[in-house]
PDB file of C-alpha atoms in Angstrom:
ATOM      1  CA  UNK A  44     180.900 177.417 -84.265  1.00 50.00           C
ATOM      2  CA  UNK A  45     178.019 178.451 -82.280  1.00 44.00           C
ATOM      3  CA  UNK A  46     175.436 175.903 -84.501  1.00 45.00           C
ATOM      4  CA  UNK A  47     178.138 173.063 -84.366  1.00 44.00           C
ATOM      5  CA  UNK A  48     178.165 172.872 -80.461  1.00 41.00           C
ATOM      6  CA  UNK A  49     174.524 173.144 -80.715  1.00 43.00           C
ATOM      7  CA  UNK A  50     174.304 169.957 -83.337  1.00 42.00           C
ATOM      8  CA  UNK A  51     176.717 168.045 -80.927  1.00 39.00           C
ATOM      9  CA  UNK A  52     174.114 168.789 -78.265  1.00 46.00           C
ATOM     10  CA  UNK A  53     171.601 167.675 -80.143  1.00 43.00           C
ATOM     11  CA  UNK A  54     173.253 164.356 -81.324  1.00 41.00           C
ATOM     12  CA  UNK A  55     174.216 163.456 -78.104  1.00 39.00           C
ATOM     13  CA  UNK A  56     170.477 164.363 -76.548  1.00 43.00           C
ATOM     14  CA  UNK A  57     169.446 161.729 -79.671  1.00 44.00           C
ATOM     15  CA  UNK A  58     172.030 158.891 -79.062  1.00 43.00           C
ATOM     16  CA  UNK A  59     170.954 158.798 -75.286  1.00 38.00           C
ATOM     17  CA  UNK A  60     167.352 158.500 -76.473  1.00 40.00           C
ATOM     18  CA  UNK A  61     168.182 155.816 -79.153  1.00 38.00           C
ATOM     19  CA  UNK A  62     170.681 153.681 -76.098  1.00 36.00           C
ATOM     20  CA  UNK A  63     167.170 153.944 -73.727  1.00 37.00           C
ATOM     21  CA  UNK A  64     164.857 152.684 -76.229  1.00 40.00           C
ATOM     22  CA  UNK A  65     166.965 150.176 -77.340  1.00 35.00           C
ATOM     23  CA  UNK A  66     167.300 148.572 -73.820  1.00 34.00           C
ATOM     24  CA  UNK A  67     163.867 148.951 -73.321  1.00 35.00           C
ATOM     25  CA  UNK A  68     162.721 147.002 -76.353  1.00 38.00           C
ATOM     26  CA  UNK A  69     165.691 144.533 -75.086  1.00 36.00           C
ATOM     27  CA  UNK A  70     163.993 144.148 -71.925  1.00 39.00           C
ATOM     28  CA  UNK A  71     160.288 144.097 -73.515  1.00 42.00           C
ATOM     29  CA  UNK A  72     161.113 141.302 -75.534  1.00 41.00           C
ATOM     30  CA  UNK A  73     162.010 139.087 -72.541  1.00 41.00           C
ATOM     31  CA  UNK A  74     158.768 139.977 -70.613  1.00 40.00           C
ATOM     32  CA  UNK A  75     156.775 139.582 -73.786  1.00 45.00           C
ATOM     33  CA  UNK A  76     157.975 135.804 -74.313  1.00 47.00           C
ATOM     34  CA  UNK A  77     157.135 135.183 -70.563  1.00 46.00           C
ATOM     35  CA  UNK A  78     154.043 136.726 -70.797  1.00 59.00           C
ATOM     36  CA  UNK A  79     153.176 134.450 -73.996  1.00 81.00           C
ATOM     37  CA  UNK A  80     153.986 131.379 -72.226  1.00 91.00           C
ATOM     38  CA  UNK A  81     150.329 129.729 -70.832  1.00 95.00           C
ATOM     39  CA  UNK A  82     150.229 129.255 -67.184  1.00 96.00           C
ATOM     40  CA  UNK A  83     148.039 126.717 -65.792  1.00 97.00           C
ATOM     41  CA  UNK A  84     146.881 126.046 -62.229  1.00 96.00           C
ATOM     42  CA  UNK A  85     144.819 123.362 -60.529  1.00 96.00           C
ATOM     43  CA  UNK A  86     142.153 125.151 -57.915  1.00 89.00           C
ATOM     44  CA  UNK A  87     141.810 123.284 -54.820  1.00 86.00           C
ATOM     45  CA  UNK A  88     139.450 124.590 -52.462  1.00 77.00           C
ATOM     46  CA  UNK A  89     140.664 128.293 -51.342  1.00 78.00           C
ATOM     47  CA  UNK A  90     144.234 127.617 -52.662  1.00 84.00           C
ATOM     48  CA  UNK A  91     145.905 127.127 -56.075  1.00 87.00           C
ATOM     49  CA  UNK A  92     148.837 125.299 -57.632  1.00 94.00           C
ATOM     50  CA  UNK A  93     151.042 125.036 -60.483  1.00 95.00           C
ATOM     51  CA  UNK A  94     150.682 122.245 -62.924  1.00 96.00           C
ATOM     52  CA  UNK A  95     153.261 121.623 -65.349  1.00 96.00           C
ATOM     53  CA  UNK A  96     152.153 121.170 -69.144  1.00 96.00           C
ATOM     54  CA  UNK A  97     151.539 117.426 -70.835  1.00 96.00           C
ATOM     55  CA  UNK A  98     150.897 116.498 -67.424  1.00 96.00           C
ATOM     56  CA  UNK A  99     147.494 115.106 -68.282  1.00 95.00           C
ATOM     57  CA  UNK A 100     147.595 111.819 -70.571  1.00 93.00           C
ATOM     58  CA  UNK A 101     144.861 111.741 -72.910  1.00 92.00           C
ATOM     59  CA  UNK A 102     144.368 108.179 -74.546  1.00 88.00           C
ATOM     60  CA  UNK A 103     144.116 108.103 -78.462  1.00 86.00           C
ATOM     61  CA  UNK A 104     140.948 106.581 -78.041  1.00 90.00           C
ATOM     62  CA  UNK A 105     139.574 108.452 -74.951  1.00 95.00           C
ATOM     63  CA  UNK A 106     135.317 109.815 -75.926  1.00 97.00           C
ATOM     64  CA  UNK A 107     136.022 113.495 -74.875  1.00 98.00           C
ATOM     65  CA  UNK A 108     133.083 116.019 -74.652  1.00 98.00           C
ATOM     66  CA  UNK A 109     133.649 119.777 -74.807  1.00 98.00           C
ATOM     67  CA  UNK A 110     130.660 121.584 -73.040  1.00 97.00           C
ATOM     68  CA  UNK A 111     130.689 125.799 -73.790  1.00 95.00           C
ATOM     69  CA  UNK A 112     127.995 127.666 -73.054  1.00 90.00           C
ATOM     70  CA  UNK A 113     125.627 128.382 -75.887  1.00 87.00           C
ATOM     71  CA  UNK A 114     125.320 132.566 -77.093  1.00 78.00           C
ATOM     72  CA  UNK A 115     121.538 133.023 -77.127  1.00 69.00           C
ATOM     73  CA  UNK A 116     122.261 136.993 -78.338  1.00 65.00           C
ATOM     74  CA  UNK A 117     122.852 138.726 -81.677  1.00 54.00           C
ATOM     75  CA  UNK A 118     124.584 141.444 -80.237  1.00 58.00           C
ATOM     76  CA  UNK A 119     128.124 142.754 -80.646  1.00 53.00           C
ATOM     77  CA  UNK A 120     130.503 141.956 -78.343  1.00 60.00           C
ATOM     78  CA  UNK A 121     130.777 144.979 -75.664  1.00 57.00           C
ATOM     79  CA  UNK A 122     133.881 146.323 -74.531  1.00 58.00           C
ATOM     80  CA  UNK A 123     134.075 148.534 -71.347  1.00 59.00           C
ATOM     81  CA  UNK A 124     136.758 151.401 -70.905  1.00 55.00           C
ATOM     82  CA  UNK A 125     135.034 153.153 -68.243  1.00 44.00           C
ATOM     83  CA  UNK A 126     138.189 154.023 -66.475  1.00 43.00           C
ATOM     84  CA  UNK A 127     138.970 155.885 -69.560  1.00 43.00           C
ATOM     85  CA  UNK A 128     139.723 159.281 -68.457  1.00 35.00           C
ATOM     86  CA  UNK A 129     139.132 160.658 -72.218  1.00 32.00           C
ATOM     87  CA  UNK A 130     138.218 159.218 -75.536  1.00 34.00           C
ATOM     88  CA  UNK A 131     140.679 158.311 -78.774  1.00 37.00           C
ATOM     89  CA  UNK A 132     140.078 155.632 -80.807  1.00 38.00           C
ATOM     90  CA  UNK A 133     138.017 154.045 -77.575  1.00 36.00           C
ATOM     91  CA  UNK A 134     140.261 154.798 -75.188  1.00 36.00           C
ATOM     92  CA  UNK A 135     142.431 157.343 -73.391  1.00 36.00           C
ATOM     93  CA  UNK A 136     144.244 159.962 -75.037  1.00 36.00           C
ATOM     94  CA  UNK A 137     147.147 161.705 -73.402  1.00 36.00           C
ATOM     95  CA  UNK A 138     149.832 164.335 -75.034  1.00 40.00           C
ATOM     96  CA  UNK A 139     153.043 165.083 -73.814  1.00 43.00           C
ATOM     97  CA  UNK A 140     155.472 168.068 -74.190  1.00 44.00           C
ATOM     98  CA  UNK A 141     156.385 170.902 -76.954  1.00 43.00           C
ATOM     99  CA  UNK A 142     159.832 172.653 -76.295  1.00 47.00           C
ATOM    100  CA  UNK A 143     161.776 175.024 -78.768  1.00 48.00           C
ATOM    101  CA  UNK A 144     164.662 176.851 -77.969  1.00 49.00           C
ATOM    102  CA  UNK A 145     165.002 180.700 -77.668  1.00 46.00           C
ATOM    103  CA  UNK A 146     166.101 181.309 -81.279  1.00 48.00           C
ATOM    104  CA  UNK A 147     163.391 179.398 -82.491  1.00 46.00           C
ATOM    105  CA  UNK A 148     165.122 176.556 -84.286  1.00 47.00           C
ATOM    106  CA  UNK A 149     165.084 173.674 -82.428  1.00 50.00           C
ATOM    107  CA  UNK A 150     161.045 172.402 -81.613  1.00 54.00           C
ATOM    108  CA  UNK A 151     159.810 168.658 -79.797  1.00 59.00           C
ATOM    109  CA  UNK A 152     156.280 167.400 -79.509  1.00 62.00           C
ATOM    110  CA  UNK A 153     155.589 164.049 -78.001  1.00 62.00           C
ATOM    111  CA  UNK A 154     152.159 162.692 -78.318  1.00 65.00           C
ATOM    112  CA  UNK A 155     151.673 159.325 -75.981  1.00 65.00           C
ATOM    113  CA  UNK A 156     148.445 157.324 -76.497  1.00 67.00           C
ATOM    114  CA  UNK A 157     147.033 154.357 -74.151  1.00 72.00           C
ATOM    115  CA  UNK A 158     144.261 152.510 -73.576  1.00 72.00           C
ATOM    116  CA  UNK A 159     142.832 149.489 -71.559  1.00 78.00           C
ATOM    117  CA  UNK A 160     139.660 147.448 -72.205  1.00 78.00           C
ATOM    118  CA  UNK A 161     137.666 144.901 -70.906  1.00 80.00           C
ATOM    119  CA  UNK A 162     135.739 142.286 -73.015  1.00 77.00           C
ATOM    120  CA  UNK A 163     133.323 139.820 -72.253  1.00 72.00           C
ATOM    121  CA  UNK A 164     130.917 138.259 -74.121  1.00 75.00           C
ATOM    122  CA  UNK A 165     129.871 134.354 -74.724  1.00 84.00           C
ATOM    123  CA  UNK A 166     130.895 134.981 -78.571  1.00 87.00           C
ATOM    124  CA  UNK A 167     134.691 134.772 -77.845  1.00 90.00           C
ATOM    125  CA  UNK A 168     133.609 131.276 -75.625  1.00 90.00           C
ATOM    126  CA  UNK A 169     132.330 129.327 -78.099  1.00 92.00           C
ATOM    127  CA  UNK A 170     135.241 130.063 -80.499  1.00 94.00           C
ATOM    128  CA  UNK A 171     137.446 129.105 -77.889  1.00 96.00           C
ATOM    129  CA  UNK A 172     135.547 126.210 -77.669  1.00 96.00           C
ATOM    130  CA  UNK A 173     135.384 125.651 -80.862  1.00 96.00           C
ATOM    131  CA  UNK A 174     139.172 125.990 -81.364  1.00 97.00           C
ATOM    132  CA  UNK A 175     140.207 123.376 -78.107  1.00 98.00           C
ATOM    133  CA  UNK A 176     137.610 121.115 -80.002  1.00 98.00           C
ATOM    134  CA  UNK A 177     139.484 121.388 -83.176  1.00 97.00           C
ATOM    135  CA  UNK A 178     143.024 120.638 -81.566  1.00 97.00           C
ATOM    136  CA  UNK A 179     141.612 117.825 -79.368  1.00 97.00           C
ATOM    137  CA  UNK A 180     140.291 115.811 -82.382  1.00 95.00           C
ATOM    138  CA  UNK A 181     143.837 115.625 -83.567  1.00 94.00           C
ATOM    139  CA  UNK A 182     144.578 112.837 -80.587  1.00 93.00           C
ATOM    140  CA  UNK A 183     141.658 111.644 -79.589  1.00 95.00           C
ATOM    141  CA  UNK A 184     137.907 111.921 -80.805  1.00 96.00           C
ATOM    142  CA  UNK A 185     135.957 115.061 -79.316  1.00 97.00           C
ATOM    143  CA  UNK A 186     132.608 116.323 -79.883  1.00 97.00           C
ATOM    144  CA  UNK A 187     131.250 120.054 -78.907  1.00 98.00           C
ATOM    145  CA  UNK A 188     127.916 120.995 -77.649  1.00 97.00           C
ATOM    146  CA  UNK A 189     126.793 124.304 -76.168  1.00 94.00           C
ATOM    147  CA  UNK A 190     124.526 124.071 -73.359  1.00 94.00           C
ATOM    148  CA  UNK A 191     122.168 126.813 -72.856  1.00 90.00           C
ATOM    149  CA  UNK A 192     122.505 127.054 -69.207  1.00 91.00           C
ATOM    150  CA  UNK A 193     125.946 126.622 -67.356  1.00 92.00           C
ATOM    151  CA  UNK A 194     127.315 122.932 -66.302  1.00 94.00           C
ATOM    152  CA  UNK A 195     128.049 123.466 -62.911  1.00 90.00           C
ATOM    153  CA  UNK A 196     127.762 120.171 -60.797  1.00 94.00           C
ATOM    154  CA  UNK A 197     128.614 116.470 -61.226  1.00 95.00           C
ATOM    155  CA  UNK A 198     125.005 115.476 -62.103  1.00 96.00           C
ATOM    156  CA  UNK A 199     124.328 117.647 -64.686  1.00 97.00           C
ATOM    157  CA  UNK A 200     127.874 116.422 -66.049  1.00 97.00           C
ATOM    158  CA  UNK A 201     126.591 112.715 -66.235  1.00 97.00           C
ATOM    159  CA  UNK A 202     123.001 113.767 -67.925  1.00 96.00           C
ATOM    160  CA  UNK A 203     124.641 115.745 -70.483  1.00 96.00           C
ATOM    161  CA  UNK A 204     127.579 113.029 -70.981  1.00 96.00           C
ATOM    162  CA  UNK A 205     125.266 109.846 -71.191  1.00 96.00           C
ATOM    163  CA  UNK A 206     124.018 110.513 -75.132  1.00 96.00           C
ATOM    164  CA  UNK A 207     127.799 110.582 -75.901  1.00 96.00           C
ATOM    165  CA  UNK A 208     129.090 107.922 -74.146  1.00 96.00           C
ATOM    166  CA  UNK A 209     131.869 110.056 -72.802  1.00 97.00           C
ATOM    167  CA  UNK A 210     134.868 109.355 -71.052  1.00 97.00           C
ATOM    168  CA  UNK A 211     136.409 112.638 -70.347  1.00 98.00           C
ATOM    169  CA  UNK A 212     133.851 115.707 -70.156  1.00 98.00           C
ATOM    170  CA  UNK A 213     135.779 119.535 -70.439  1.00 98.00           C
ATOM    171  CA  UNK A 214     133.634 122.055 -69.012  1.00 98.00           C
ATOM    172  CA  UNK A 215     134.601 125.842 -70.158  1.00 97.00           C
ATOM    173  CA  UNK A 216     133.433 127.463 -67.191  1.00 95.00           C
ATOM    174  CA  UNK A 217     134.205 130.833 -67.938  1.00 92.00           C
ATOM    175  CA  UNK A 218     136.809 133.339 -69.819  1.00 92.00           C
ATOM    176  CA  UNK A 219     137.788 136.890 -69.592  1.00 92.00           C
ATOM    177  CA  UNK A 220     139.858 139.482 -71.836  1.00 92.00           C
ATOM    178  CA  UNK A 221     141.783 142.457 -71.437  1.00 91.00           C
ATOM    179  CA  UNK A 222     142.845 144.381 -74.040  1.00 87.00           C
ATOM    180  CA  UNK A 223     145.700 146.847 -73.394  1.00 87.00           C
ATOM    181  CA  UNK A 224     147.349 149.135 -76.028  1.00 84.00           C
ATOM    182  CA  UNK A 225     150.061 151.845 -76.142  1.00 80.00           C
ATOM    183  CA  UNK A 226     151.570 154.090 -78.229  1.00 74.00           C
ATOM    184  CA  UNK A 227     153.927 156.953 -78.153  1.00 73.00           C
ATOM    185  CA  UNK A 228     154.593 159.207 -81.429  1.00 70.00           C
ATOM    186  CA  UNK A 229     157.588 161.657 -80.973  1.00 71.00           C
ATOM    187  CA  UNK A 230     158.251 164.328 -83.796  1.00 66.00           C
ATOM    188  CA  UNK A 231     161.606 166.580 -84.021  1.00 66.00           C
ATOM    189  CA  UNK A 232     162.758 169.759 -85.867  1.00 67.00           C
ATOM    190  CA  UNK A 233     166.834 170.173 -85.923  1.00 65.00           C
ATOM    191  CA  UNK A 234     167.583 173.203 -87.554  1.00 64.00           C
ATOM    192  CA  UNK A 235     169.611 173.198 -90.810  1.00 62.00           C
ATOM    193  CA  UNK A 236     173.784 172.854 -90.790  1.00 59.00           C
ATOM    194  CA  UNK A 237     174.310 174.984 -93.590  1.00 53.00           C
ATOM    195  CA  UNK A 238     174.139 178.785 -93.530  1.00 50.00           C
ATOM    196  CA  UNK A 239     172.080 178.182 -96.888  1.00 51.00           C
ATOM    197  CA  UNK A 240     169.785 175.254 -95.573  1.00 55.00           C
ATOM    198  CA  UNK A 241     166.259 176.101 -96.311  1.00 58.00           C
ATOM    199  CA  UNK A 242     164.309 174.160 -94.570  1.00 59.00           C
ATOM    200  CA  UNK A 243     165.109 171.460 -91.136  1.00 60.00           C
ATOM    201  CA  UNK A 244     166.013 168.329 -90.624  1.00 67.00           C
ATOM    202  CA  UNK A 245     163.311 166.339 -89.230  1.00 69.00           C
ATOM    203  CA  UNK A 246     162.997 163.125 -86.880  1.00 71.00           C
ATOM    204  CA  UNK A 247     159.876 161.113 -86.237  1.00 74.00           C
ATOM    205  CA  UNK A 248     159.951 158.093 -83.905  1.00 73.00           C
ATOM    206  CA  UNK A 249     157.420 155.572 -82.984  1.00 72.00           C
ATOM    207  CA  UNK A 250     156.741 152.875 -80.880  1.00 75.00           C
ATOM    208  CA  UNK A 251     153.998 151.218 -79.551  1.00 78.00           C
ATOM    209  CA  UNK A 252     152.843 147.377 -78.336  1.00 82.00           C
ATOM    210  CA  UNK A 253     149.291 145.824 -77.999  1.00 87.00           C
ATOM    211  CA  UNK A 254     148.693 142.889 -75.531  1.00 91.00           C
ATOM    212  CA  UNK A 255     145.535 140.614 -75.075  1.00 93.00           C
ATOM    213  CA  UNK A 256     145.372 139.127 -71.243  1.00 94.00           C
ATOM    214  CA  UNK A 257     143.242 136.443 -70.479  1.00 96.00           C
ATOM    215  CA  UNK A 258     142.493 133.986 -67.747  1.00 95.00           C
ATOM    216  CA  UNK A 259     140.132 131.016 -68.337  1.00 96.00           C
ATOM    217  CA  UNK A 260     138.470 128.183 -66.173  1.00 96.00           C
ATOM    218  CA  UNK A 261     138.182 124.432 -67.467  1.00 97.00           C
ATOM    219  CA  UNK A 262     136.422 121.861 -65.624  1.00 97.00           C
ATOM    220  CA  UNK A 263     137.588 118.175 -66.618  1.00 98.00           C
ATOM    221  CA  UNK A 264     135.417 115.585 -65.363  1.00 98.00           C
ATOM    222  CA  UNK A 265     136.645 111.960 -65.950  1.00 97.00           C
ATOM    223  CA  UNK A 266     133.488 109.604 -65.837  1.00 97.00           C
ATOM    224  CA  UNK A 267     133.046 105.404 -66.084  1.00 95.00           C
ATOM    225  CA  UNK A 268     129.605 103.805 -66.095  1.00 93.00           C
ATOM    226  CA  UNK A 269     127.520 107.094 -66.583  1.00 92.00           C
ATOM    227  CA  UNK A 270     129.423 108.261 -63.218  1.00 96.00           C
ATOM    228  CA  UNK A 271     132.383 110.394 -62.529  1.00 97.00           C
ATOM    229  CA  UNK A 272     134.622 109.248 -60.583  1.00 97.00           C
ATOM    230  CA  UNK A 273     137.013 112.552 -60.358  1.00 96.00           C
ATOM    231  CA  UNK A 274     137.115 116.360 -61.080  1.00 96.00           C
ATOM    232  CA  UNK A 275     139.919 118.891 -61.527  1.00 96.00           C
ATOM    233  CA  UNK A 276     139.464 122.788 -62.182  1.00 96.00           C
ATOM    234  CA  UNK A 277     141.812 123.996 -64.264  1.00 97.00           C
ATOM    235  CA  UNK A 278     142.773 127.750 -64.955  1.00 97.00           C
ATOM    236  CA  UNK A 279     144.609 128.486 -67.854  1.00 97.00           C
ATOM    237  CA  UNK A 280     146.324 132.122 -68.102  1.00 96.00           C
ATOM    238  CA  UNK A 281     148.497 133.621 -70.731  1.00 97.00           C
ATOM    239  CA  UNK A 282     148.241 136.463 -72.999  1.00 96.00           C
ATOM    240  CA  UNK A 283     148.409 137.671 -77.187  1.00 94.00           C
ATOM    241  CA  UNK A 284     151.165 139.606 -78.465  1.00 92.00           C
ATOM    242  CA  UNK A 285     149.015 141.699 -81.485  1.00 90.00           C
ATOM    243  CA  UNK A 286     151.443 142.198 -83.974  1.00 83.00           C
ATOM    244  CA  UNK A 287     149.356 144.752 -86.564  1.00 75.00           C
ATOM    245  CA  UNK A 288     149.882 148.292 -85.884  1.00 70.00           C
ATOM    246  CA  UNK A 289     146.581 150.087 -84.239  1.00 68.00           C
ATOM    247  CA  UNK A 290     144.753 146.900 -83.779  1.00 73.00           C
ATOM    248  CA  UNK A 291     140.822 147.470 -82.784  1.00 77.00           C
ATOM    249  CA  UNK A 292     140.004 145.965 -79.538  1.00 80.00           C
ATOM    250  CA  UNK A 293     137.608 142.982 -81.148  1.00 82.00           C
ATOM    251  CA  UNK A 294     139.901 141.914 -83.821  1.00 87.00           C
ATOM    252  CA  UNK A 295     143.114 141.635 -81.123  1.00 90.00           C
ATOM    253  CA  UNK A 296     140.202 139.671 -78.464  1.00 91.00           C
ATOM    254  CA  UNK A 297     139.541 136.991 -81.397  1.00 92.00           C
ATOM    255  CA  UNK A 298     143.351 136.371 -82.187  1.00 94.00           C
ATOM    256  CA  UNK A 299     143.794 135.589 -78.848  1.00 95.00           C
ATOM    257  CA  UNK A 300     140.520 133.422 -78.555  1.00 95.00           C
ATOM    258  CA  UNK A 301     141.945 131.160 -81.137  1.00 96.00           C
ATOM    259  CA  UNK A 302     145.137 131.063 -79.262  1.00 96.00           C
ATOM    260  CA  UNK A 303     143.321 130.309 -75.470  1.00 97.00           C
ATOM    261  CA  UNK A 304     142.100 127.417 -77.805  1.00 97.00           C
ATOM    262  CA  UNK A 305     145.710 126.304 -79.095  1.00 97.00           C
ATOM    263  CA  UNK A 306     147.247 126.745 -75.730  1.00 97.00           C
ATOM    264  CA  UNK A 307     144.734 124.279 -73.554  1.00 98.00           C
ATOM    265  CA  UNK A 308     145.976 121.606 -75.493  1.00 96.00           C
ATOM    266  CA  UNK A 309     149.353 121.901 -73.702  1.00 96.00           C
ATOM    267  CA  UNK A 310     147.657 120.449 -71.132  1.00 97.00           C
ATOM    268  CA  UNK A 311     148.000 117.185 -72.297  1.00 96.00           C
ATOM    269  CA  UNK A 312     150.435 114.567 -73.684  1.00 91.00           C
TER     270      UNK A 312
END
């Protein structure tokens, strides 16, 4: 009677845990889609606001130029987790509790893993480039160059723009990543029903979720007779949902470089 009450217990300590996680992943799911959706803003002066996608027409036969800065190093991309407070699997490392019961048959451990990273490098903006390029040439046609110094004025626009003969000149200012990843791994011993049961029932549980963050700056630069004639700054945020279990910080950054790439296009009808 005494190990029946104590199963019930158990159960009921297990259903409670099953009813939480399930309206957590309820309510995950929601954020995640939001969080998925790009964002974009128009910066003007010290203030920002909303612009709604396709809100930009872009001609079929509009000469668009794509300026990224050029990588002039062979290095790997860095990452910095300096506000790691320990190290596992570069980042932070955290375990939670161990219980057992008096008698010994009943034992918990809960291990909880997290992370956060930073990543910036000039390799992630030329793919990004690269990538907007790519989806641009579908409408109208686009050509990429990479500039070894940064575009940052409306002269330097119409030099670069003249040998081109563009209309519309894209500037990707500049691009940052955060890579955030958690994990929580829960293993349980329930004692065996039977008076003969030789060895206990056991219960492992895991969940975990990787995001990519990023916020990105686009200049657009419309020009006619070698001048332009107006500017917009453009920031673009949204963030990667990494589907693959225990995803390394590089290969999550470059899924969602491809995908800062898809979602500029939205942009524009």
């Amino acid at each position: 009677m005494k190990k029946i009450v104590y199963f019930v217990s158990i159960l009921f300590k297990n259903s409670i845990l099953f009813v939480t996680s399930i309206i957590f992943l309820l309510a995950g799911c929601k954020t995640t889609k939001y969080r998925l959706t790009p964002c974009f803003y128009e910066v003007k002066q010290s203030d920002s606001v909303w612009v709604d996608q396709h809100s930009i027409r872009l001609y079929n036969n509009t000469r668009t130029l794509v300026v990224a800065q050029l990588d002039t190093t062979s290095n790997i991309p860095q990452t910095d987790n300096t506000n790691a407070p320990a190290t596992h699997n570069s980042g932070s490392a955290r375990s939670g509790s161990y219980l057992r019961d008096s008698g010994g048959n009943y034992s918990s451990s809960y291990h909880h893993y997290k992370w956060n990273e930073n990543v910036s490098d000039l390799f992630f903006n030329s793919i990004v480039a690269r990538r907007a390029t790519e989806n641009l040439n579908r409408t109208t046609p686009t050509t990429l160059i990479e500039s070894e110094t940064p575009i940052t004025n409306k002269k330097e626009v119409e030099t670069i723009s003249q040998p081109y003969d563009a209309q519309l000149v894209i500037v990707l200012r500049d691009i940052k990543f955060r890579f955030k990843s958690q994990y929580e791994d829960s293993h349980y011993e329930v004692p065996p029903l039977l008076l003969d049961g030789v060895s206990p029932s056991v219960i492992n549980s895991f969940s975990g979720a990787t995001m990519v963050y990023y916020q990105s700056v686009w200049d657009l630069y419309w020009i006619e007779d070698s001048r332009v004639t107006s500017q917009r700054s453009i920031i673009l945020q949204s963030s990667h949902w990494v589907k693959k279990r225990m995803s390394s910080p590089l290969e999550s950054v470059f899924g969602c470089a491809l995908k800062v790439g898809d979602d500029f296009v939205n942009l524009f009808k």
